[in-house]
Coordinates of C-alpha atoms and ligand atoms in Angstrom, one line a residue:
X25 CA -0.1 -0.4 0.5
X26 CA 1.3 3.4 -1.0
X27 CA 3.8 5.4 1.8
X28 CA 2.6 8.4 2.9
X29 CA 5.8 10.9 3.4
X30 CA 6.7 13.5 5.8
X31 CA 9.7 16.2 4.3
X32 CA 11.2 17.7 6.8
X33 CA 13.5 20.6 6.8
X34 CA 16.6 19.7 9.4
X35 CA 17.8 22.5 10.9
X36 CA 19.0 20.7 14.3
X37 CA 18.7 17.0 15.4
X38 CA 17.0 17.8 18.7
X39 CA 13.8 20.1 15.9
X40 CA 13.8 17.2 13.8
X41 CA 13.5 14.7 16.0
X42 CA 10.4 16.3 17.4
X43 CA 8.7 16.6 14.7
X44 CA 9.6 12.6 13.5
X45 CA 8.1 11.5 16.7
X46 CA 5.0 14.0 16.0
X47 CA 4.6 12.8 12.0
X48 CA 4.6 8.9 13.4
X49 CA 2.5 9.4 16.5
X50 CA -0.4 11.8 13.4
X51 CA -0.6 9.0 11.5
X52 CA 3.1 9.2 8.8
X53 CA 4.8 6.2 7.3
X54 CA 8.5 7.5 7.0
X55 CA 9.7 10.7 7.4
X56 CA 12.0 12.0 4.3
X57 CA 14.6 14.7 5.9
X58 CA 15.3 17.7 4.1
X59 CA 19.6 17.8 5.1
X60 CA 20.9 20.3 2.4
X61 CA 21.0 23.2 4.5
X62 CA 22.0 21.3 7.8
X63 CA 25.7 21.5 8.9
X64 CA 25.1 18.5 10.9
X65 CA 28.5 18.1 13.5
X66 CA 30.3 14.4 14.7
X67 CA 27.6 12.0 14.6
X68 CA 23.8 13.9 14.9
X69 CA 23.3 12.4 11.5
X70 CA 23.4 8.9 13.0
X71 CA 21.6 9.8 15.4
X72 CA 18.7 11.6 13.4
X73 CA 18.8 8.0 11.8
X74 CA 18.4 5.7 14.8
X75 CA 16.7 7.5 16.9
X76 CA 14.0 8.4 14.3
X77 CA 10.4 6.8 15.2
X78 CA 9.5 6.0 11.7
X79 CA 11.6 4.6 8.1
X80 CA 13.8 7.5 6.8
X81 CA 14.7 8.5 3.2
X82 CA 17.6 11.7 3.2
X83 CA 18.2 14.4 1.0
X84 CA 21.4 16.3 0.1
X85 CA 19.4 18.1 -2.6
X86 CA 21.3 20.6 -4.8
X87 CA 20.8 24.1 -6.7
X88 CA 20.8 22.6 -10.4
X89 CA 18.1 20.3 -8.5
X90 CA 15.5 22.7 -6.6
X91 CA 17.7 22.1 -3.1
X92 CA 19.8 24.5 -0.7
X93 CA 22.8 23.3 -0.6
X94 CA 25.5 25.6 -0.4
X95 CA 28.5 23.8 -1.6
X96 CA 29.9 22.0 -4.2
X97 CA 28.8 18.5 -5.2
X98 CA 32.9 17.1 -3.9
X99 CA 31.5 18.1 -0.6
X100 CA 27.9 17.3 -0.8
X101 CA 29.7 13.3 -2.3
X102 CA 31.3 13.5 1.6
X103 CA 28.0 14.1 3.0
X104 CA 26.5 11.2 1.4
X105 CA 29.7 9.2 2.8
X106 CA 28.1 10.7 5.6
X107 CA 24.3 9.6 5.0
X108 CA 25.5 5.9 3.6
X109 CA 27.6 5.6 8.3
X110 CA 24.3 5.9 9.4
X111 CA 22.1 3.8 6.8
X112 CA 18.8 5.3 6.7
X113 CA 16.3 3.2 5.2
X114 CA 16.8 5.1 2.4
X115 CA 18.7 7.9 0.1
X116 CA 17.9 10.5 -2.5
X117 CA 20.3 10.6 -4.6
X118 CA 18.9 12.9 -8.6
X119 CA 20.4 11.1 -11.9
X120 CA 21.5 14.0 -13.5
X121 CA 24.2 13.5 -10.1
X122 CA 24.8 10.0 -10.7
X123 CA 25.7 10.2 -14.2
X124 CA 27.6 13.2 -14.0
X125 CA 30.4 12.4 -12.2
X126 CA 32.6 9.1 -11.4
X127 CA 33.3 9.3 -8.2
X128 CA 29.5 10.6 -7.3
X129 CA 28.6 7.7 -8.6
X130 CA 31.1 5.7 -7.1
X131 CA 30.1 6.9 -3.2
X132 CA 26.1 6.2 -4.0
X133 CA 26.9 2.6 -4.9
X134 CA 28.8 1.8 -2.1
X135 CA 26.1 2.9 0.0
X136 CA 23.1 1.3 -1.0
X137 CA 22.3 -2.0 -1.0
X138 CA 22.6 -3.9 -5.0
X139 CA 22.8 -6.2 -6.4
X140 CA 26.8 -6.0 -6.8
X141 CA 26.8 -5.3 -3.5
X142 CA 28.6 -7.2 -0.9
X143 CA 26.8 -7.7 2.0
X144 CA 23.2 -6.0 2.9
X145 CA 23.9 -2.2 3.6
X146 CA 19.9 -1.9 4.3
X147 CA 19.4 1.2 2.2
X148 CA 17.6 1.5 -1.2
X149 CA 18.5 4.5 -4.0
X150 CA 15.5 6.5 -4.8
X151 CA 17.4 7.6 -7.8
X152 CA 14.7 11.5 -9.0
X153 CA 14.6 13.9 -11.2
X154 CA 12.8 16.5 -10.9
X155 CA 11.8 19.8 -13.4
X156 CA 10.4 22.8 -11.5
X157 CA 9.5 24.5 -15.1
X158 CA 7.8 21.8 -16.9
X159 CA 7.5 18.2 -18.1
X160 CA 11.3 17.3 -19.4
X161 CA 11.2 16.8 -22.5
X162 CA 12.9 13.5 -22.3
X163 CA 10.9 12.1 -19.0
X164 CA 11.1 8.7 -21.1
X165 CA 14.9 8.8 -21.6
X166 CA 15.5 9.2 -17.6
X167 CA 13.0 7.3 -17.5
X168 CA 14.3 4.8 -19.4
X169 CA 18.0 4.9 -17.6
X170 CA 16.3 4.7 -14.1
X171 CA 15.5 1.9 -15.1
X172 CA 18.8 0.4 -16.0
X173 CA 20.5 1.3 -13.1
X174 CA 20.8 -1.9 -11.3
X175 CA 21.6 0.1 -7.4
X176 CA 18.4 1.5 -8.5
X177 CA 15.5 0.7 -6.0
X178 CA 12.6 2.8 -6.4
X179 CA 12.3 5.6 -9.5
X180 CA 11.7 9.2 -9.0
X181 CA 9.7 11.6 -11.3
X182 CA 9.2 15.2 -10.6
X183 CA 7.9 18.0 -12.8
X184 CA 5.7 21.2 -12.6
X185 CA 2.0 19.5 -14.5
X186 CA 0.9 22.4 -17.2
X187 CA -2.5 21.0 -16.8
X188 CA -4.9 19.0 -15.6
X189 CA -3.9 15.9 -18.0
X190 CA -0.2 15.6 -17.1
X191 CA -1.4 13.5 -14.1
X192 CA -2.4 11.2 -16.0
X193 CA 1.1 10.5 -17.5
X194 CA 2.7 10.1 -13.4
X195 CA -0.6 7.5 -13.2
X196 CA 0.8 5.7 -17.1
X197 CA 3.9 6.4 -15.2
X198 CA 3.6 3.8 -12.1
X199 CA 1.9 1.6 -13.6
X200 CA 4.4 0.7 -16.0
X201 CA 7.3 1.1 -14.3
X202 CA 8.9 -2.0 -13.6
X203 CA 10.6 -0.5 -10.0
X204 CA 8.5 1.0 -7.4
X205 CA 7.7 4.2 -8.6
X206 CA 6.7 7.9 -7.0
X207 CA 5.6 10.0 -10.4
X208 CA 4.4 13.3 -8.3
X209 CA 3.7 16.3 -11.1
X210 CA 4.4 19.5 -9.1
X211 CA 1.4 23.2 -8.9
X212 CA -1.9 23.5 -8.6
X213 CA -3.3 21.2 -11.9
X214 CA -0.5 18.3 -9.7
X215 CA -2.0 18.0 -6.6
X216 CA -4.0 14.9 -7.2
X217 CA -0.8 12.7 -8.5
X218 CA 0.2 13.9 -5.0
X219 CA -3.1 12.2 -3.2
X220 CA -4.1 9.7 -5.9
X221 CA -0.7 8.3 -6.6
X222 CA -2.5 6.0 -4.0
X223 CA -5.6 4.6 -6.4
X224 CA -2.6 4.1 -8.9
X225 CA 0.0 2.3 -6.2
X226 CA 2.9 4.5 -6.4
X227 CA 5.4 3.8 -3.3
X228 CA 4.5 6.5 -1.6
X229 CA 4.0 10.1 -1.5
X230 CA 5.0 13.0 0.3
X231 CA 3.5 16.1 2.5
X232 CA 4.5 18.4 4.5
X233 CA 4.1 18.6 8.7
X234 CA 1.5 21.2 8.0
X235 CA 0.3 22.8 5.3
X236 CA 3.3 25.7 6.0
X237 CA 6.1 23.7 6.3
X238 CA 5.1 22.1 2.4
X239 CA 9.1 21.0 0.5
X240 CA 8.0 22.0 -2.9
X241 CA 5.2 23.5 -4.9
X242 CA 1.6 21.7 -4.9
X243 CA 2.1 19.0 -1.8
X244 CA -0.4 19.9 0.8
X245 CA 0.1 19.6 4.7
X246 CA -0.4 15.5 6.6
X247 CA -4.0 17.0 8.2
X248 CA -5.3 17.5 5.2
X249 CA -3.6 14.4 3.1
X250 CA -5.6 12.3 6.0
X251 CA -8.7 14.6 6.5
X252 CA -9.7 16.4 4.0
X253 CA -8.1 14.2 0.9
X254 CA -9.2 10.4 2.7
X255 CA -6.1 9.6 2.4
X256 CA -6.2 6.4 3.4
X257 CA -9.6 5.4 2.5
X258 CA -8.4 6.0 -0.7
X259 CA -8.2 2.3 -2.6
X260 CA -7.5 1.4 -6.1
X261 CA -11.0 1.3 -6.8
X262 CA -11.9 4.8 -5.2
X263 CA -13.8 6.8 -7.5
X264 CA -13.2 9.9 -8.2
X265 CA -15.2 13.9 -7.7
X266 CA -14.2 17.0 -8.0
X267 CA -14.1 21.2 -8.6
X268 CA -13.7 22.4 -12.1
X269 CA -13.5 26.2 -11.9
X270 CA -10.6 29.1 -12.7
X271 CA -9.4 29.8 -10.1
X272 CA -10.3 27.6 -7.1
X273 CA -7.6 27.1 -4.3
X274 CA -10.8 28.3 -1.8
X275 CA -13.4 26.1 -2.9
X276 CA -15.2 25.0 0.3
X277 CA -17.0 21.7 -1.4
X278 CA -13.4 19.5 -1.4
X279 CA -14.0 19.9 2.0
X280 CA -18.1 19.5 2.6
X281 CA -17.9 17.0 -0.2
X282 CA -14.9 14.3 1.2
X283 CA -16.4 15.0 4.3
X284 CA -19.9 13.7 2.5
X285 CA -18.1 10.2 1.6
X286 CA -16.1 9.2 5.2
X287 CA -19.8 10.2 6.7
X288 CA -21.6 7.8 4.4
X289 CA -18.1 5.3 4.0
X290 CA -18.4 6.0 0.5
X291 CA -15.8 4.8 -2.3
X292 CA -14.3 8.5 -3.2
X293 CA -12.4 11.2 -3.3
X294 CA -12.8 14.8 -3.9
X295 CA -11.0 17.6 -5.6
X296 CA -9.6 20.7 -6.4
X297 CA -9.7 20.5 -10.4
X298 CA -8.4 24.0 -12.1
X299 CA -8.9 25.1 -15.8
X300 CA -7.6 27.7 -17.4
X301 CA -11.6 29.9 -18.7
X302 CA -11.5 28.5 -22.8
X303 CA -13.2 25.9 -23.7
X304 CA -10.8 24.1 -25.3
X305 CA -8.7 23.5 -21.8
X306 CA -12.3 22.4 -20.8
X307 CA -13.3 20.4 -24.1
X308 CA -9.2 18.3 -23.8
X309 CA -9.7 17.9 -19.2
X310 CA -12.6 16.3 -19.1
X311 CA -12.4 14.9 -21.8
X312 CA -8.6 12.9 -21.3
X313 CA -10.2 12.4 -17.6
X314 CA -13.4 11.0 -18.6
X315 CA -10.9 8.4 -20.8
X316 CA -8.1 7.5 -18.6
X317 CA -8.6 3.8 -18.0
X318 CA -8.5 3.4 -14.3
X319 CA -9.1 7.3 -13.0
X320 CA -13.0 5.9 -12.4
X321 CA -13.4 9.4 -12.7
X322 CA -17.8 10.3 -11.8
X323 CA -18.1 13.3 -11.7
X324 CA -17.7 17.2 -10.9
X325 CA -19.1 20.0 -9.6
X326 CA -19.0 22.6 -12.0
X327 CA -18.0 26.4 -11.1
X328 CA -16.6 29.8 -13.1
X329 CA -16.0 30.1 -16.0
X330 CA -17.3 26.7 -17.0
X331 CA -21.1 26.4 -16.4
X332 CA -21.7 27.2 -20.2
X333 CA -18.5 24.9 -21.8
X334 CA -20.0 21.9 -19.5
X335 CA -23.0 21.9 -21.1
X336 CA -21.4 22.4 -24.7
X337 CA -19.2 20.2 -23.6
X338 CA -21.9 17.4 -22.1
X339 CA -24.4 18.0 -25.9
X340 CA -20.6 17.0 -28.7
X341 CA -20.3 13.8 -26.8
X342 CA -23.6 12.9 -27.4
X343 CA -24.9 13.1 -23.3
X344 CA -28.3 14.9 -22.2
X345 CA -27.9 18.2 -20.9
X346 CA -31.5 18.5 -17.8
X347 CA -33.9 20.9 -19.5
X348 CA -34.2 24.0 -17.5
X349 CA -30.0 23.5 -17.6
X350 CA -30.1 24.7 -20.9
X351 CA -32.9 27.3 -20.4
X352 CA -30.9 29.0 -18.2
X353 CA -27.6 28.2 -19.7
X354 CA -26.0 27.0 -17.0
X355 CA -25.6 23.9 -15.4
X356 CA -23.1 22.9 -12.3
X357 CA -23.1 19.4 -12.3
X358 CA -21.3 16.5 -14.3
X359 CA -22.4 13.0 -13.6
X360 CA -21.6 10.3 -15.9
X361 CA -23.6 7.8 -15.2
X362 CA -23.7 4.4 -14.5
X363 CA -23.6 3.1 -18.5
X364 CA -21.6 5.5 -18.4
X365 CA -23.6 8.1 -20.1
X366 CA -23.0 11.6 -19.2
X367 CA -25.0 14.0 -17.8
X368 CA -25.7 18.0 -16.8
X369 CA -27.5 19.5 -14.7
X370 CA -28.3 22.2 -12.5
X371 CA -28.5 22.0 -8.9
X372 CA -28.1 25.9 -7.8
X373 CA -31.7 26.9 -8.6
X374 CA -33.7 24.0 -7.0
X375 CA -31.3 25.2 -3.9
X376 CA -32.2 28.9 -3.6
X377 CA -36.1 27.7 -3.8
X378 CA -36.0 24.5 -1.3
X379 CA -33.6 27.3 0.9
X380 CA -36.7 30.3 0.4
X381 CA -39.4 26.8 1.4
X382 CA -37.6 25.8 3.9
X383 CA -37.6 28.7 5.8
X384 CA -41.0 29.1 5.6
X385 CA -41.4 25.8 6.2
X386 CA -44.1 25.3 3.0
X387 CA -43.6 23.9 -0.4
X388 CA -43.4 24.8 -4.0
X389 CA -46.5 24.3 -4.7
X390 CA -47.0 26.7 -2.0
X391 CA -45.5 29.9 -3.9
X392 CA -47.5 30.2 -6.4
X393 CA -49.1 34.0 -6.6
X394 CA -46.7 34.9 -3.7
X395 CA -44.5 37.6 -5.3
X396 CA -40.5 37.8 -5.1
X397 CA -38.0 40.9 -5.7
X398 CA -34.9 39.8 -7.0
X399 CA -31.7 42.3 -6.7
X400 CA -29.0 41.4 -9.2
X401 CA -29.3 39.9 -11.8
X402 CA -26.0 37.3 -13.0
X403 CA -25.2 34.1 -11.7
X404 CA -27.3 33.8 -9.0
X405 CA -30.1 35.6 -9.4
X406 CA -30.2 33.1 -12.8
X407 CA -31.0 30.0 -10.5
X408 CA -33.4 32.2 -8.0
X409 CA -35.3 33.1 -11.2
X410 CA -34.8 29.9 -12.6
X411 CA -36.8 27.9 -9.5
X412 CA -39.3 30.8 -8.9
X413 CA -40.8 31.8 -11.7
X414 CA -41.4 27.6 -12.4
X415 CA -42.7 27.9 -8.9
X416 CA -45.3 30.1 -9.7
X417 CA -44.6 33.1 -8.4
X418 CA -44.6 37.3 -9.5
X419 CA -41.1 38.4 -9.6
X420 CA -39.4 42.3 -10.4
X421 CA -36.0 41.8 -11.1
X422 CA -34.0 44.6 -10.3
X423 CA -30.5 45.4 -11.3
X424 CA -27.5 48.8 -11.2
X425 CA -27.7 47.5 -15.1
X426 CA -30.7 47.6 -16.7
X427 CA -30.0 46.0 -19.7
X428 CA -29.3 43.1 -17.9
X429 CA -31.8 42.3 -15.7
X430 CA -34.4 42.6 -18.9
X431 CA -31.9 39.6 -20.5
X432 CA -32.4 38.0 -18.4
X433 CA -37.0 38.2 -17.7
X434 CA -36.8 38.0 -21.5
X435 CA -35.1 34.2 -20.9
X436 CA -37.7 33.4 -18.9
X437 CA -40.3 34.8 -19.9
X438 CA -42.6 32.0 -20.7
X439 CA -42.5 30.8 -17.2
X440 CA -45.7 30.2 -14.8
X441 CA -45.2 33.2 -12.8
X442 CA -45.6 37.3 -14.1
X443 CA -42.0 38.5 -15.0
X444 CA -40.7 42.6 -15.2
X445 CA -37.1 45.2 -13.6
X446 CA -36.9 47.8 -12.1
X447 CA -34.5 49.9 -10.6
X448 CA -32.9 50.5 -7.2
X449 CA -33.7 52.7 -6.5
X450 CA -37.2 51.3 -6.7
X451 CA -36.8 49.1 -4.1
X452 CA -37.3 51.5 -1.4
X453 CA -41.2 51.6 -2.6
X454 CA -41.7 47.7 -3.1
X455 CA -43.2 45.6 -2.2
X456 CA -42.9 41.6 -1.6
X457 CA -43.3 38.0 0.3
X458 CA -39.6 37.3 -1.1
X459 CA -36.4 39.8 -0.6
X460 CA -34.0 38.1 -2.5
X461 CA -30.0 39.3 -2.6
X462 CA -28.2 38.1 -5.8
X463 CA -25.6 40.4 -5.5
X464 CA -22.4 39.8 -3.9
X465 CA -23.1 43.2 -1.6
X466 CA -22.5 42.0 2.2
X467 CA -19.5 39.9 0.8
X468 CA -16.5 39.3 3.4
X469 CA -13.9 41.2 3.6
X470 CA -17.0 44.6 2.4
X471 CA -18.9 42.9 5.6
X472 CA -20.5 47.1 5.8
X473 CA -22.0 47.2 2.3
X474 CA -26.2 46.7 1.3
X475 CA -28.2 46.2 -1.2
X476 CA -31.4 48.1 0.4
X477 CA -30.0 51.3 2.4
X478 CA -33.9 51.9 2.5
X479 CA -36.1 49.6 3.8
X480 CA -38.7 49.3 2.1
X481 CA -42.3 50.3 4.5
X482 CA -44.3 47.2 3.5
X483 CA -41.2 44.6 4.9
X484 CA -42.1 43.2 7.9
X485 CA -42.6 39.6 9.7
X486 CA -44.7 38.5 7.0
X487 CA -41.7 38.9 4.7
X488 CA -38.6 36.1 3.9
X489 CA -35.6 37.7 3.5
X490 CA -32.9 35.6 1.9
X491 CA -29.8 36.2 1.4
X492 CA -27.8 34.3 -1.7
X493 CA -24.4 35.5 -0.7
X494 CA -22.7 32.6 2.2
X495 CA -20.1 34.7 3.5
X496 CA -20.7 35.6 6.1
X497 CA -23.2 32.9 7.0
X498 CA -25.4 36.8 8.3
X499 CA -24.9 39.4 6.6
X500 CA -26.0 43.3 7.4
X501 CA -28.7 43.2 5.4
X502 CA -29.5 39.8 7.4
X503 CA -29.6 41.0 10.4
X504 CA -31.5 44.2 9.1
X505 CA -34.5 41.9 7.9
X506 CA -34.2 40.3 11.3
X507 CA -34.6 43.2 13.8
X508 CA -37.4 44.2 11.4
X509 CA -38.6 40.7 12.4
X510 CA -38.3 39.4 9.1
X511 CA -37.9 35.8 8.8
X512 CA -33.9 35.2 7.2
X513 CA -32.9 32.8 5.3
X514 CA -28.2 32.7 4.2
X515 CA -26.7 32.1 1.3
X516 CA -25.2 28.9 3.2
X517 CA -28.3 27.3 3.0
X518 CA -28.9 27.8 -1.0
X519 CA -24.6 26.2 -1.3
X520 CA -25.5 23.0 1.3
X521 CA -28.0 22.1 -0.9
X522 CA -27.1 22.4 -4.4
X523 CA -23.9 20.1 -2.6
X524 CA -25.9 18.1 -1.0
X525 CA -28.6 17.4 -4.5
X526 CA -24.8 16.6 -5.4
X527 CA -23.5 14.5 -3.3
X528 CA -27.3 12.5 -3.7
X529 CA -26.8 12.0 -7.9
X530 CA -23.3 10.6 -7.8
X531 CA -24.0 8.3 -4.5
X532 CA -27.2 7.6 -4.9
X533 CA -27.8 8.4 -1.4
X534 CA -29.0 11.5 0.7
X535 CA -26.2 13.6 1.6
X536 CA -25.7 14.4 5.2
X537 CA -26.4 18.6 5.0
X538 CA -26.5 18.6 8.8
X539 CA -22.1 17.7 8.4
X540 CA -22.1 20.3 5.4
X541 CA -23.2 22.8 7.1
X542 CA -21.4 22.7 10.1
X543 CA -18.1 22.5 7.6
X544 CA -18.9 25.7 6.1
X545 CA -19.8 27.5 9.1
X546 CA -16.5 26.4 10.5
X547 CA -14.4 27.0 7.4
X548 CA -15.4 30.3 6.8
X549 CA -14.7 31.1 10.0
X550 CA -11.0 30.0 9.9
X551 CA -10.9 32.2 7.2
X552 CA -11.9 35.3 8.7
X553 CA -10.0 34.4 11.4
X554 CA -7.3 33.9 9.8
X555 CA -7.7 37.6 7.3
X556 CA -8.0 39.3 10.2
Ligands
LIG630 P1 -22.3 37.8 -10.6 O1 -22.6 37.0 -11.8 O2 -21.4 38.4 -11.2 O3 -23.7 38.8 -10.6 C1 -23.7 40.2 -8.9 C2 -24.4 40.9 -10.1 O4 -24.5 42.1 -8.3 C3 -25.2 41.8 -10.9 O5 -26.6 41.5 -11.2 C4 -24.2 43.1 -10.4 O6 -25.4 43.6 -11.5 C5 -25.2 43.4 -9.3 N1 -23.3 44.7 -8.2 C6 -22.2 43.6 -8.2 N2 -21.9 44.9 -7.5 C7 -22.8 45.9 -6.4 C8 -22.7 47.0 -6.8 N3 -22.4 47.4 -6.6 N4 -24.1 47.3 -6.3 C9 -24.6 46.9 -6.9 N5 -24.9 46.2 -7.6 C10 -24.4 45.2 -7.8 O7 -21.4 37.3 -9.5 P2 -23.3 36.1 -9.0 O8 -22.7 34.6 -9.6 O9 -24.1 35.9 -9.5 O10 -22.5 36.0 -7.5 C11 -23.7 37.2 -6.7 C12 -23.9 35.9 -5.5 O11 -24.3 35.9 -5.1 C13 -21.9 36.9 -5.1 O12 -22.3 37.7 -3.5 C14 -22.5 35.0 -4.7 O13 -21.1 34.5 -3.6 C15 -23.5 34.3 -4.1 N6 -23.9 33.2 -5.1 C16 -24.3 32.0 -4.1 C17 -23.8 31.2 -3.8 C18 -25.4 30.2 -2.9 O14 -25.3 28.5 -3.7 N7 -24.9 30.2 -2.1 C19 -24.4 30.6 -5.5 C20 -23.5 31.5 -6.3 C21 -23.8 33.6 -5.9 P3 -24.4 44.5 -13.2 O15 -25.4 43.7 -14.0 O16 -25.2 46.1 -12.8 O17 -23.0 44.2 -13.0

């Protein structure tokens, strides 16, 4: 089973041992000691290896391969002699250095096990290759050279991914290799290769002690691997999901969906999937992920700017697009059905509708003829208008740019309920049963903003105020609405409901919405604290 190795930058013997004790206690299988910048004295290196409670890899990386060892190769060779005396489980030496200098090669061969070695040394050689810029054009030649080197026990290839598609080549290398292999794509695009190393049977993958102490681009901390990305639950049959967008690094979706998989013991993992905005990128990446044997890519949440791209893609692939998603012109969910066919749907509009109905404790059928004031005419407003207008509500769309409100009203002109438009100035003298804020006004960090400086006189106990903003959970607008006696519902509810519907589409099981809720609240609180 693939192991999890924690990289520790060694600066002192005591600190490194304390960290390795902690790594063991937190569930790591190995530690990688990065000793590039450690001026160890006497027998400190041997004590480090001897007293380390876990199997260890020792790495002393030169600058030409992304490390910080300050001296020349001869000095580094002497460090390796010392490493040999300490007998760690593995040493990591770079293919380039190994092939370049005979003396270096001889030193390495003396300190590792290989067919020509006399006796058992107890140390294996990880022969490694790193490219921090791109995929090296001679990647396969490097792989061949490692395979052909008898002293090489483990192959390690690491390069900066240019897109999510590079991960697929890393998986291919692992599957095709005749030796235990570590294949890692670095950077944001390469993150799947770190988590899915376990699905494809890599020897190991690396992580940091925590998210802020990492040694390579794209690494995350131990707890993030274990808890957010379900490291221990991943096996060859794990189904892969993700959030497709640009950017996606701040998305809360991996937190909630992975927690949902945990809670329901569903064999899935959910990853961030950054794809640049153009349709060609979307098509090439999603197409390649779907076609890749053994990946089990079964679905995705799709966010800005790819909601239109998803509809186009699924149509081109001969899949089915939900009727209302097509009308809205945006889909937020890709589902790969049992028979392999694709389904694009939109869970936002039902989430908006049910967030409102649940707060009022009524069914959507009871909404008929109620009047709704929608503030804003962007993406969130589209979902709100789609959901409420099809339930027979009468809607007025208030937007800063009137033309955009008119276009939105035109899109749903044949819905069950009447649609008209107004300007933001008209809001103060409006009268609706339900108001929905679909602008970012009030969103963190601009928490003092509000879509309603002047409140309509009609607003009171019987009014529902629904804010699609979900950070913070209670905006200034909602606070003021509550003071006026209104029922209120926050964007967290809509966010959770749209995610819960996706979860159900993919797993066939009810989503643990209460867990989703508490995770969203907790993560948003953490972020606000971190941002001061
Ligand atoms: P969007 O497509 O960019 O639309 C933003 C809308 O707000 C536009 O109609 C825009 O008016 C209006 N607006 C922006 N700044 C304004 C200002 N200073 N004064 C008056 N109007 C302003 O954005 P979106 O995707 O709809 O997102 C809007 C909000 O909904 C965000 O807070 C987002 O987080 C939230 N949201 C929540 C969920 C959920 O699940 N809870 C889902 C999606 C979005 P113009 O047309 O004049 O530019």
